[in-house]
mmCIF file of C-alpha atoms in Angstrom:
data_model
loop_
_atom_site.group_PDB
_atom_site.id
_atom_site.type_symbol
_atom_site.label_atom_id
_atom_site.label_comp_id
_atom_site.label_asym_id
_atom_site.label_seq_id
_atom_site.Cartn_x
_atom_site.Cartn_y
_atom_site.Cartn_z
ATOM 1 C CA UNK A 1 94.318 -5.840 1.469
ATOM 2 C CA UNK A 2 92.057 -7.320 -1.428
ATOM 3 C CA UNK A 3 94.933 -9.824 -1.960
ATOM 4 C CA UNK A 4 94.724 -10.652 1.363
ATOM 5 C CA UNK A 5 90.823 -11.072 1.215
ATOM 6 C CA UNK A 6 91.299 -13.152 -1.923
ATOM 7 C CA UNK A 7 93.373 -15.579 -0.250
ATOM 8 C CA UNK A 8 91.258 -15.774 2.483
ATOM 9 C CA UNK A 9 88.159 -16.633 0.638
ATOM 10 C CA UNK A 10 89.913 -19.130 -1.399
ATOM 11 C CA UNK A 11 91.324 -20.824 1.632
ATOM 12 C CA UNK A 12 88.074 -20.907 3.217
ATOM 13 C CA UNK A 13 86.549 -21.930 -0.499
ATOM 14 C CA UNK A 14 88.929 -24.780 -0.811
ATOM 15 C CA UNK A 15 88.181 -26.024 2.659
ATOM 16 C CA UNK A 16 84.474 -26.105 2.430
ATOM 17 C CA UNK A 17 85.077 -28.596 -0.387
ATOM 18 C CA UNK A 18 87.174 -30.388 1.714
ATOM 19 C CA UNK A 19 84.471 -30.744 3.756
ATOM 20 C CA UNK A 20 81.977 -31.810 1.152
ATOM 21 C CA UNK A 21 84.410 -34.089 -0.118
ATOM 22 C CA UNK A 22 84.845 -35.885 3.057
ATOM 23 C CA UNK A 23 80.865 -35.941 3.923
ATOM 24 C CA UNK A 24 80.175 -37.610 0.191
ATOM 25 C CA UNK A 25 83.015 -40.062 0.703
ATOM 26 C CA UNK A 26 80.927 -41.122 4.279
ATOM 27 C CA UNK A 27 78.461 -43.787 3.547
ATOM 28 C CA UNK A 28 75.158 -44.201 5.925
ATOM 29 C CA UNK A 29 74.227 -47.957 5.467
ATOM 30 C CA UNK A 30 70.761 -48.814 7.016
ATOM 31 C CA UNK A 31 70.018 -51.832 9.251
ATOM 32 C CA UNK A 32 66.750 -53.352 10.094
ATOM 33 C CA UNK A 33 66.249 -55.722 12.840
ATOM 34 C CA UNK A 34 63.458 -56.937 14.973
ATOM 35 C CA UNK A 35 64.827 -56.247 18.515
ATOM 36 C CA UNK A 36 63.434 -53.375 20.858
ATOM 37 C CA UNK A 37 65.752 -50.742 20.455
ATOM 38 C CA UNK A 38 66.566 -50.751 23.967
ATOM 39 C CA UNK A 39 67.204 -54.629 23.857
ATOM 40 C CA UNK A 40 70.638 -55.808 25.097
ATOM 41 C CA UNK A 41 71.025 -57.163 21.447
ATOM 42 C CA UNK A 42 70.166 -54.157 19.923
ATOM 43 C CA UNK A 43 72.794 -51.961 22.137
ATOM 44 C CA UNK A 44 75.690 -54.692 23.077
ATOM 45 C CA UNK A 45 75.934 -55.816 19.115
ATOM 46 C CA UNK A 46 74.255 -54.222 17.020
ATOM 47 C CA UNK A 47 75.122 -50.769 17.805
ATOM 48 C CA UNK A 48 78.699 -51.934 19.037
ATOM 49 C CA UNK A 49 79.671 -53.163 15.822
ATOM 50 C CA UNK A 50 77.655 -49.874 13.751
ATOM 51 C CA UNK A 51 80.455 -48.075 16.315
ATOM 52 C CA UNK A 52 83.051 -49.951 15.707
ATOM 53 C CA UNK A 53 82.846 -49.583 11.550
ATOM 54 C CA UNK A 54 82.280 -46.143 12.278
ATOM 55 C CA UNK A 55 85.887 -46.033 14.040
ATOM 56 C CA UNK A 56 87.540 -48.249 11.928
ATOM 57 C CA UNK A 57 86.782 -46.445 8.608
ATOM 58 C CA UNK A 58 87.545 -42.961 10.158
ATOM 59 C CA UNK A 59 83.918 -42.136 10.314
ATOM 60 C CA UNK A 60 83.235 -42.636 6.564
ATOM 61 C CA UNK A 61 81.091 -46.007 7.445
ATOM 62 C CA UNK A 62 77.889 -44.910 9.807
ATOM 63 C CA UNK A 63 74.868 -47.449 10.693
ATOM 64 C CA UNK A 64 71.166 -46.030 10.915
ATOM 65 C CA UNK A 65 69.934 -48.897 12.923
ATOM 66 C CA UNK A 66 65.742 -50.010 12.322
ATOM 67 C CA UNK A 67 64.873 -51.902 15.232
ATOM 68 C CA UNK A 68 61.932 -53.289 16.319
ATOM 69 C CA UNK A 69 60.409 -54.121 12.351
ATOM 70 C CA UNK A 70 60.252 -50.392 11.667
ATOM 71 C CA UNK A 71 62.122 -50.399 8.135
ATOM 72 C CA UNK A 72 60.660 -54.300 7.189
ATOM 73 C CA UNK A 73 58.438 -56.879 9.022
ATOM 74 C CA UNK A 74 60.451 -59.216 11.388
ATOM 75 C CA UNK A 75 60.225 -61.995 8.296
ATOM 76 C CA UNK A 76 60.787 -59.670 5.772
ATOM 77 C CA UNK A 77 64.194 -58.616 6.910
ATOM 78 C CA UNK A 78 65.932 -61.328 4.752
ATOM 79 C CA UNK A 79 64.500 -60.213 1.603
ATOM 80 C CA UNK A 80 64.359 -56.691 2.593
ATOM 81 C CA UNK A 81 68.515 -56.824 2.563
ATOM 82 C CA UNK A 82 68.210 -58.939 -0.178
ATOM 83 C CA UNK A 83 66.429 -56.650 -2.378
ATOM 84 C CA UNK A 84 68.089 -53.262 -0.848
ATOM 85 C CA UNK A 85 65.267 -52.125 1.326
ATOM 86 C CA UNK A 86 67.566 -52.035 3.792
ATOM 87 C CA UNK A 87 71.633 -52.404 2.879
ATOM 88 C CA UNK A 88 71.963 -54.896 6.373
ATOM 89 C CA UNK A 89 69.162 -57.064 7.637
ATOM 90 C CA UNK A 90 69.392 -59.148 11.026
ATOM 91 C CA UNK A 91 66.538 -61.489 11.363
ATOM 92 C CA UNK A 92 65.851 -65.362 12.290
ATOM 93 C CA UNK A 93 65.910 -67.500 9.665
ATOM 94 C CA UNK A 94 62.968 -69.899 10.788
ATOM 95 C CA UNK A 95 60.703 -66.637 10.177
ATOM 96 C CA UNK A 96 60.639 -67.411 6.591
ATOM 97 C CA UNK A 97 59.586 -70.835 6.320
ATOM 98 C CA UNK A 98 61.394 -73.372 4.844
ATOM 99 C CA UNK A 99 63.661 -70.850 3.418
ATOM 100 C CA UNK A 100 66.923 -72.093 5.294
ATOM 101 C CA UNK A 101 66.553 -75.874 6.344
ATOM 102 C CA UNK A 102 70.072 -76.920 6.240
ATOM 103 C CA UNK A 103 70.834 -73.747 8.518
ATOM 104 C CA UNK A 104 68.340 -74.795 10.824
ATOM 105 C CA UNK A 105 69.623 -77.780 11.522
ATOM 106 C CA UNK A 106 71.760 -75.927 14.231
ATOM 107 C CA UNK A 107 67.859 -75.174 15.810
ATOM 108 C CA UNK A 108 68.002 -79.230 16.432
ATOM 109 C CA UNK A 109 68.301 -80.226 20.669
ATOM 110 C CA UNK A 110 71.818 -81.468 21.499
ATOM 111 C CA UNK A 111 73.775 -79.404 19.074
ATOM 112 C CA UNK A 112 74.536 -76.260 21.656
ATOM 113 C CA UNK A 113 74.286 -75.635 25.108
ATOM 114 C CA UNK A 114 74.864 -72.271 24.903
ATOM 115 C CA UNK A 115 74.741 -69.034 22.684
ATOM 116 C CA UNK A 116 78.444 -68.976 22.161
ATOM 117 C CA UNK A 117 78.393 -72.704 21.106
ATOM 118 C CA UNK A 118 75.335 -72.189 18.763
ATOM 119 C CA UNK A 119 77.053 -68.968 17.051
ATOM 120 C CA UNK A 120 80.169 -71.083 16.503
ATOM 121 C CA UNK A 121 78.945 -73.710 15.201
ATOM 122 C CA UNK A 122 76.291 -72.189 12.501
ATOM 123 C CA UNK A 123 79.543 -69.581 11.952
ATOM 124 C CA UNK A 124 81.424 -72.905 11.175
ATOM 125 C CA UNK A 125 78.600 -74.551 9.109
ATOM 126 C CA UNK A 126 79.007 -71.599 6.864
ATOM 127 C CA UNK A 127 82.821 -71.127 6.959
ATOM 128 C CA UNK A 128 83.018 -74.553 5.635
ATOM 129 C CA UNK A 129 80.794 -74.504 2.390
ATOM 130 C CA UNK A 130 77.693 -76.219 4.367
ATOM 131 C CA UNK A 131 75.259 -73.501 4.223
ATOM 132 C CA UNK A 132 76.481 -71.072 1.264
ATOM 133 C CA UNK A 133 73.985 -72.087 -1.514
ATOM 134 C CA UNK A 134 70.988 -70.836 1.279
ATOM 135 C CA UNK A 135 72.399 -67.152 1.198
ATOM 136 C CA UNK A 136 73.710 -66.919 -2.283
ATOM 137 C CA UNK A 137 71.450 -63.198 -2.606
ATOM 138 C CA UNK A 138 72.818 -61.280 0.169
ATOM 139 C CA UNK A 139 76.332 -61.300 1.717
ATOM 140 C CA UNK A 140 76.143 -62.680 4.939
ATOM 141 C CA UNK A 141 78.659 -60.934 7.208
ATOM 142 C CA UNK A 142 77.858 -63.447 10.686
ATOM 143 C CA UNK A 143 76.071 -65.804 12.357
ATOM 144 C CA UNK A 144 74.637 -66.085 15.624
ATOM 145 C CA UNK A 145 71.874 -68.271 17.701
ATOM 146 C CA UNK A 146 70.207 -68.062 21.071
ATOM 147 C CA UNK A 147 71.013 -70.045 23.655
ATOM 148 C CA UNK A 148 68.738 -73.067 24.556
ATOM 149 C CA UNK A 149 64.652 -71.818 24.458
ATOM 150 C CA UNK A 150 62.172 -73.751 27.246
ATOM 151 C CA UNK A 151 59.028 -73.304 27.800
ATOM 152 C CA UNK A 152 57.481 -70.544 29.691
ATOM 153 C CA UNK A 153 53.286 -70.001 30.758
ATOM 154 C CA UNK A 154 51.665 -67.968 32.417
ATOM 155 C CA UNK A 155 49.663 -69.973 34.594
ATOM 156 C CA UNK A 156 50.877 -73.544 34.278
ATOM 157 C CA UNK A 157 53.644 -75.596 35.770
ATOM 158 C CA UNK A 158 54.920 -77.840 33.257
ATOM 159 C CA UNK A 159 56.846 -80.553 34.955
ATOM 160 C CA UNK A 160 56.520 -83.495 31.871
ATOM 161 C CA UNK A 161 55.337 -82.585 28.405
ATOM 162 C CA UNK A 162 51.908 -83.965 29.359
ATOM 163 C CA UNK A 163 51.463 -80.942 31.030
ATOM 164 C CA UNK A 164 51.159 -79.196 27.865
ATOM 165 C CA UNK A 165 48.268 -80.673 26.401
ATOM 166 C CA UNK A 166 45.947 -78.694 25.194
ATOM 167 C CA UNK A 167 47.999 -75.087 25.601
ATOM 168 C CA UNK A 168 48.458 -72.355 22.916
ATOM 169 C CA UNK A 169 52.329 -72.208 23.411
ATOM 170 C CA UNK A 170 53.833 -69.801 20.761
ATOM 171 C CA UNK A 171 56.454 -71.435 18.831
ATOM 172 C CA UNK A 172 59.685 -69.460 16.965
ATOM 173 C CA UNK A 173 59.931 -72.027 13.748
ATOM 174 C CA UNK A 174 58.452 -74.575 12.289
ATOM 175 C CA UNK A 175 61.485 -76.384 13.492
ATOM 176 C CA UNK A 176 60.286 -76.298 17.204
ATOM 177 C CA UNK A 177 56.653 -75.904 16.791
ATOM 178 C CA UNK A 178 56.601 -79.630 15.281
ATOM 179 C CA UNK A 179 58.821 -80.476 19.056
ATOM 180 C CA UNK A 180 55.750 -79.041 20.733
ATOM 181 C CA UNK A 181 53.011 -80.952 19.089
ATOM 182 C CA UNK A 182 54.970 -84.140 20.093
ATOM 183 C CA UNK A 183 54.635 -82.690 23.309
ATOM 184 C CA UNK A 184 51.139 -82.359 23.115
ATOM 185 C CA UNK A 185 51.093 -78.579 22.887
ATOM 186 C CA UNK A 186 49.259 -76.168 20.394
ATOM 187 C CA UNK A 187 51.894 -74.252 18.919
ATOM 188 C CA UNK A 188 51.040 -71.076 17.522
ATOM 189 C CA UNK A 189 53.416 -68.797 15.242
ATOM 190 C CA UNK A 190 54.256 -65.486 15.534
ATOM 191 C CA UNK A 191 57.196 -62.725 15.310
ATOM 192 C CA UNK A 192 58.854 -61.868 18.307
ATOM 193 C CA UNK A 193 57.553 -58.550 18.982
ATOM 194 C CA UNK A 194 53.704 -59.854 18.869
ATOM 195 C CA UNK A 195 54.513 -61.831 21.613
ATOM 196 C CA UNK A 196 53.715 -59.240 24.846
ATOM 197 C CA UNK A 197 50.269 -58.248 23.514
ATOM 198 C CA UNK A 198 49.282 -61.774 22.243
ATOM 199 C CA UNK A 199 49.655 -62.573 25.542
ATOM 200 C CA UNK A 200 47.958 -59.922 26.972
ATOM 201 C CA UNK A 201 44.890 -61.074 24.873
ATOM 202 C CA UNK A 202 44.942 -64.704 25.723
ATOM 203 C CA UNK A 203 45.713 -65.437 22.206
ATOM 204 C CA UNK A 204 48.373 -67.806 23.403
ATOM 205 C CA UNK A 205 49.000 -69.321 27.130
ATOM 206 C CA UNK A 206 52.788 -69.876 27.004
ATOM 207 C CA UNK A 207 55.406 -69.507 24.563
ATOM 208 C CA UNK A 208 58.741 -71.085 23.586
ATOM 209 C CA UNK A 209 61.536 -69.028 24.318
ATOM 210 C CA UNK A 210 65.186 -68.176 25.537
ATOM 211 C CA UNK A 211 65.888 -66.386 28.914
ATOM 212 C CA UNK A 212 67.334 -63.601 26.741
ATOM 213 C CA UNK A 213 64.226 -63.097 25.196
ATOM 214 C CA UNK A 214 61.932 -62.699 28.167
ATOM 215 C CA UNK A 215 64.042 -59.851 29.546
ATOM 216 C CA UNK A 216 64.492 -58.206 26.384
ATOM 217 C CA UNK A 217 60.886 -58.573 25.074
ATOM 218 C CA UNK A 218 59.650 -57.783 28.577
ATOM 219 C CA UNK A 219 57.901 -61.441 29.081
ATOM 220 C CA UNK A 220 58.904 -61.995 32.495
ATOM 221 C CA UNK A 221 56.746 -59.100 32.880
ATOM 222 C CA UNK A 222 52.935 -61.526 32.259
ATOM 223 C CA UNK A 223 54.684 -65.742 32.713
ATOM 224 C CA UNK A 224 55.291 -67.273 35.937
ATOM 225 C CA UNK A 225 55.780 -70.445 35.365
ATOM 226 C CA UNK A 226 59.506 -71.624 33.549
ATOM 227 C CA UNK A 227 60.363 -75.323 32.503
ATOM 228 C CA UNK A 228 63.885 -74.802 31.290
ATOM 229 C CA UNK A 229 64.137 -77.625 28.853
ATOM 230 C CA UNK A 230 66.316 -77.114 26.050
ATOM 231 C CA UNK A 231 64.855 -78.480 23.190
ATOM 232 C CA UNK A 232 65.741 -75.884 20.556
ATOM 233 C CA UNK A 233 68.621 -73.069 19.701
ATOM 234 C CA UNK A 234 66.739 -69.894 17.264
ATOM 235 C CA UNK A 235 69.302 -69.257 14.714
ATOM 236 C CA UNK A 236 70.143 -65.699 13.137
ATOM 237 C CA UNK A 237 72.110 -64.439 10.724
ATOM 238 C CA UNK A 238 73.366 -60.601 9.849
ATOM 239 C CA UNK A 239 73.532 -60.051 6.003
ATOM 240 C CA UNK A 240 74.315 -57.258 3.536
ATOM 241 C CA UNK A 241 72.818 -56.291 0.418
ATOM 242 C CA UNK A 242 76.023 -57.384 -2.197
ATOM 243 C CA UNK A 243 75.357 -54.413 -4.214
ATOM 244 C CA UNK A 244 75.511 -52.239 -1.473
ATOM 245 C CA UNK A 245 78.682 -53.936 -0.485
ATOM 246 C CA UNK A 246 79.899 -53.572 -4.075
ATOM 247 C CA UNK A 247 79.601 -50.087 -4.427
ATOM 248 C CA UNK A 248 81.954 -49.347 -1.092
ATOM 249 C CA UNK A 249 85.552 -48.675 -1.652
ATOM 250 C CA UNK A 250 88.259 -51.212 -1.263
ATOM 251 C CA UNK A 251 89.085 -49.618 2.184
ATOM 252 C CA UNK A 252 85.406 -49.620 3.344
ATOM 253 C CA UNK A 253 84.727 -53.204 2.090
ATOM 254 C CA UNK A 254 88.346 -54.057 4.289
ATOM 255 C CA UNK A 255 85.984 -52.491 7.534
ATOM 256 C CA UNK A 256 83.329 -54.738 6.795
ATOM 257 C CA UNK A 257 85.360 -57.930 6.378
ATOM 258 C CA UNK A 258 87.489 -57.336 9.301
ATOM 259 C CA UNK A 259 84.001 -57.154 11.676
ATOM 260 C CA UNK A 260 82.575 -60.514 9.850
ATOM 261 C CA UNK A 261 82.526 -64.064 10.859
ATOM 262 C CA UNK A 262 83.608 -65.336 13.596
ATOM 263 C CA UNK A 263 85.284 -62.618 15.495
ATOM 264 C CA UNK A 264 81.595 -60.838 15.597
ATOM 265 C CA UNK A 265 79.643 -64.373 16.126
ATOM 266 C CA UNK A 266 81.556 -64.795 19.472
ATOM 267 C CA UNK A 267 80.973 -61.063 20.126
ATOM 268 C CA UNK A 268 76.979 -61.569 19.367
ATOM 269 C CA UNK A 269 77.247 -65.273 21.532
ATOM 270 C CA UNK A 270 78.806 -63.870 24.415
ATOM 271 C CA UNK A 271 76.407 -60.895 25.009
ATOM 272 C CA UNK A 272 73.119 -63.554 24.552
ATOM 273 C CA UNK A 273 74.539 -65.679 27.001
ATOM 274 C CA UNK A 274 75.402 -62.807 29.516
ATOM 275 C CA UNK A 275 71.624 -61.806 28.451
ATOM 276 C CA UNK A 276 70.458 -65.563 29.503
ATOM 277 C CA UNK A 277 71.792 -65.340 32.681
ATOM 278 C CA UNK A 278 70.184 -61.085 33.545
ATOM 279 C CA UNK A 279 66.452 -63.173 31.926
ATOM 280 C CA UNK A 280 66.792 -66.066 34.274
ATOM 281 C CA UNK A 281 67.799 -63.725 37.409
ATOM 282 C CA UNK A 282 64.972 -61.471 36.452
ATOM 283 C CA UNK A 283 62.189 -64.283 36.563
ATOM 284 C CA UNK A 284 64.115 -65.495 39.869
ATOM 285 C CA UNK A 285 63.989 -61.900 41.293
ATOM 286 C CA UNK A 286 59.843 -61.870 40.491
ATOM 287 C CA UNK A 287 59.559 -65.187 42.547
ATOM 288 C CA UNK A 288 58.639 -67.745 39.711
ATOM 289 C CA UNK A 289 58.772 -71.048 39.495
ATOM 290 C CA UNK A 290 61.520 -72.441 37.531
ATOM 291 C CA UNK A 291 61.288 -75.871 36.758
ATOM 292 C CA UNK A 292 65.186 -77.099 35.299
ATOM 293 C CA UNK A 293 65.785 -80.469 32.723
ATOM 294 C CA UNK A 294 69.430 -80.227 31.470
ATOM 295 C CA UNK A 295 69.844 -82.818 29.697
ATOM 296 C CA UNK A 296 66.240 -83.701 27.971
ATOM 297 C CA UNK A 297 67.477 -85.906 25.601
ATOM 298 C CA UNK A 298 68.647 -88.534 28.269
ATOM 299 C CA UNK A 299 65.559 -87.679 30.542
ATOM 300 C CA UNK A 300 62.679 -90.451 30.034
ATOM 301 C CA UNK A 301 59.654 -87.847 30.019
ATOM 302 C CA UNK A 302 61.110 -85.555 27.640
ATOM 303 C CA UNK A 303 63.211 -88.244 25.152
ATOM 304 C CA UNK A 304 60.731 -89.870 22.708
ATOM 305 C CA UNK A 305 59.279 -86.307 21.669
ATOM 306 C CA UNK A 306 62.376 -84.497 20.777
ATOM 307 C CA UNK A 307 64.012 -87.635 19.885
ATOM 308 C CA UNK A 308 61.234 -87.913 17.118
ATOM 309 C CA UNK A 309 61.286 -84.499 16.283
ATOM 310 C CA UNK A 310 64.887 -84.822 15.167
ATOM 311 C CA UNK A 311 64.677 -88.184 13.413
ATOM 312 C CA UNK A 312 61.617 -85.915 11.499
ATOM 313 C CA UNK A 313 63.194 -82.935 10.770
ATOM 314 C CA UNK A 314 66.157 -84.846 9.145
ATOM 315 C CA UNK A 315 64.222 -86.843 6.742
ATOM 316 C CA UNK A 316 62.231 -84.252 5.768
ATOM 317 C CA UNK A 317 65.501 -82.715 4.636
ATOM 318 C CA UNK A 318 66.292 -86.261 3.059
ATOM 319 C CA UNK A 319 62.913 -86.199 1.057
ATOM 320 C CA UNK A 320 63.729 -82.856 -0.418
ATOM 321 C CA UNK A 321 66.893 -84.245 -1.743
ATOM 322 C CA UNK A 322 69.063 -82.290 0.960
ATOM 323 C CA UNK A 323 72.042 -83.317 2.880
ATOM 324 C CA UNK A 324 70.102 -82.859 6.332
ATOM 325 C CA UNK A 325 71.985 -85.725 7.825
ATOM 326 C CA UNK A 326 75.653 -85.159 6.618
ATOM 327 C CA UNK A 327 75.131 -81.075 7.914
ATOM 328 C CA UNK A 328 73.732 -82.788 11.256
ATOM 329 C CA UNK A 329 76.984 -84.376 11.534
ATOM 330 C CA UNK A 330 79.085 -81.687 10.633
ATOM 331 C CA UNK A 331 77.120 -79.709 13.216
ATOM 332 C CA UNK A 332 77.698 -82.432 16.208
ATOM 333 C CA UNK A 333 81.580 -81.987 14.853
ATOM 334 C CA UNK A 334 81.472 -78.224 15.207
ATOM 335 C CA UNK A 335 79.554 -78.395 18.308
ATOM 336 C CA UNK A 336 82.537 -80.448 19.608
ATOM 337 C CA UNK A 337 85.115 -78.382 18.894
ATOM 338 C CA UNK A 338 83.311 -75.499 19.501
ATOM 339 C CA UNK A 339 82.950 -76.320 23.095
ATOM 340 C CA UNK A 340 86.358 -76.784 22.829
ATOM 341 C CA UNK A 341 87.409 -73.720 22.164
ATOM 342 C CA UNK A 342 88.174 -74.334 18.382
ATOM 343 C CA UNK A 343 85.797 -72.880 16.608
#
């Protein structure tokens, strides 16, 4: 009987450090972002692809996702992977100034039409050597963008950028804020998730932004006025901390290649431009006006502002010694392949 016993307790010894084995060979990497948690972007990619390492390791990779700037500030995400605050970060570049101005050449009007276009083609930028030297502290795992941002007030039909003299319009970047002042607007900066109460406050009368973002940011909710001019794309990127990444196992570091680049830059493109489409029905359900200029860059009101904000941006780049105008061609190349169905 005590043999019996003895066996027993060894059996159930030997399986409890089976157990404790297999819960220190599971890794829990933490990922900040800036999106409401119950944001389309949060739930349709970010948790999607925390699920889908999570299945593909056998449970031994898990996600604890920060949204909404709760582990690091909306621009200190970057740095926050960079420096292992967080082991993934998912942020917009144009929140850190000047920090990625090759990258946000993709922001530019005329390079994407939509969000699966715009995540191609910055996935593309990077694939080919264009962008590397801007992310050489993290490990960037992919790329995505918006689709096209307009302009959206709350009491103000814009019809021609006249319209916008004189209004506080909150801008993402730098990028598109100096679009706005050509446009005769006040732009005003601010994260993402100040938006709502800003407004509220009448700190700002308007703000730049995609459809995607009014429904997930709940902005339909205080505009009623929409001039859906596409004069910029916001670029993101998701990154990992590369000593986090180095300290994985060869099979867990397989996981996270296999759900990088493009494969999960279509993924994150598709569900913005599905998100696009839910924003712009939203604001139609709530009876605004929507005011539509597809093609700005051929339209004579709209032209000589964005027009000059390009020629701008690209010889800033030029000044700084940067290859702003060779990447602007690589990115009209990507674009057209992208639309293509190349990319």
């Amino acid at each position: 009987m005590k043999r019996v016993l003895t066996r027993c307790l060894l059996a159930a010894s030997i399986a409890g450090l089976t157990a404790a084995s297999a819960a220190q060979a599971s890794t829990t990497l933490r990922m900040a972002h800036f999106w409401p948690g119950a944001s389309g972007v949060n739930q349709d990619i970010f948790e999607q692809w925390a699920a889908t390492l999570e299945e593909e390791s056998g449970g031994e990779l898990k996600v604890e996702m920060f949204p909404s700037g709760t582990l690091a500030k909306p621009d200190s995400i970057y740095e926050a992977a960079a420096n292992g605050i967080a082991d993934i970060g998912a942020t917009a570049q144009g929140y850190t100034a000047g920090r990625f101005p090759l990258s946000q050449v993709v922001e530019l009007p005329g390079v994407a039409t939509t969000a699966t276009q715009g995540a191609c083609v910055l996935q593309t930028l990077y694939d080919e050597g264009h962008l590397e030297s801007e992310y050489e502290d993290t490990r960037p795992l992919f790329f995505f963008t918006t689709g096209p941002g307009g302009i959206h007030t709350i009491d103000t039909d814009v019809q021609v950028p006249s319209d916008l003299e004189g209004l506080r319009i909150r801008r993402p970047t730098a990028v598109a804020g100096e679009m706005l002042e050509n446009m005769g607007a006040s732009p005003v900066g601010m994260p993402a998730p100040d938006i709502y109460t800003s407004m509220q406050r009448g700190v700002i009368d308007g703000l730049s932004f995609p459809w995607e973002g009014l429904k997930g940011f709940r902005i339909n909710e205080l505009v009623s006025y929409h001039t859906e001019v596409p004069f910029y794309t916001l670029i993101f990127v998701a990154t990992m901390n590369q000593r986090t990444y180095d300290s994985l196992s060869p099979e867990q570091q397989a996981v996270i290649d296999a759900n990088s680049g493009m494969r999960w830059a279509g993924n994150a493109g598709e569900v913005f431009d599905r998100l696009d489409v839910e924003g712009k029905q939203e604001a139609r359900d709530a009876g605004h006006t929507i005011r539509e200029i597809p093609d700005p860059l051929q339209n004579a009101d709209w032209q000589q502002p964005l027009q000059e904000g390009i020629d701008s941006y690209l010889a800033e780049l030029e000044e700084r010694g940067l290859p702003g105008r060779e990447v602007y061609e690589a990115a009209l190349a990507a674009s057209a392949s992208c639309a293509n169905g190349q990319g």
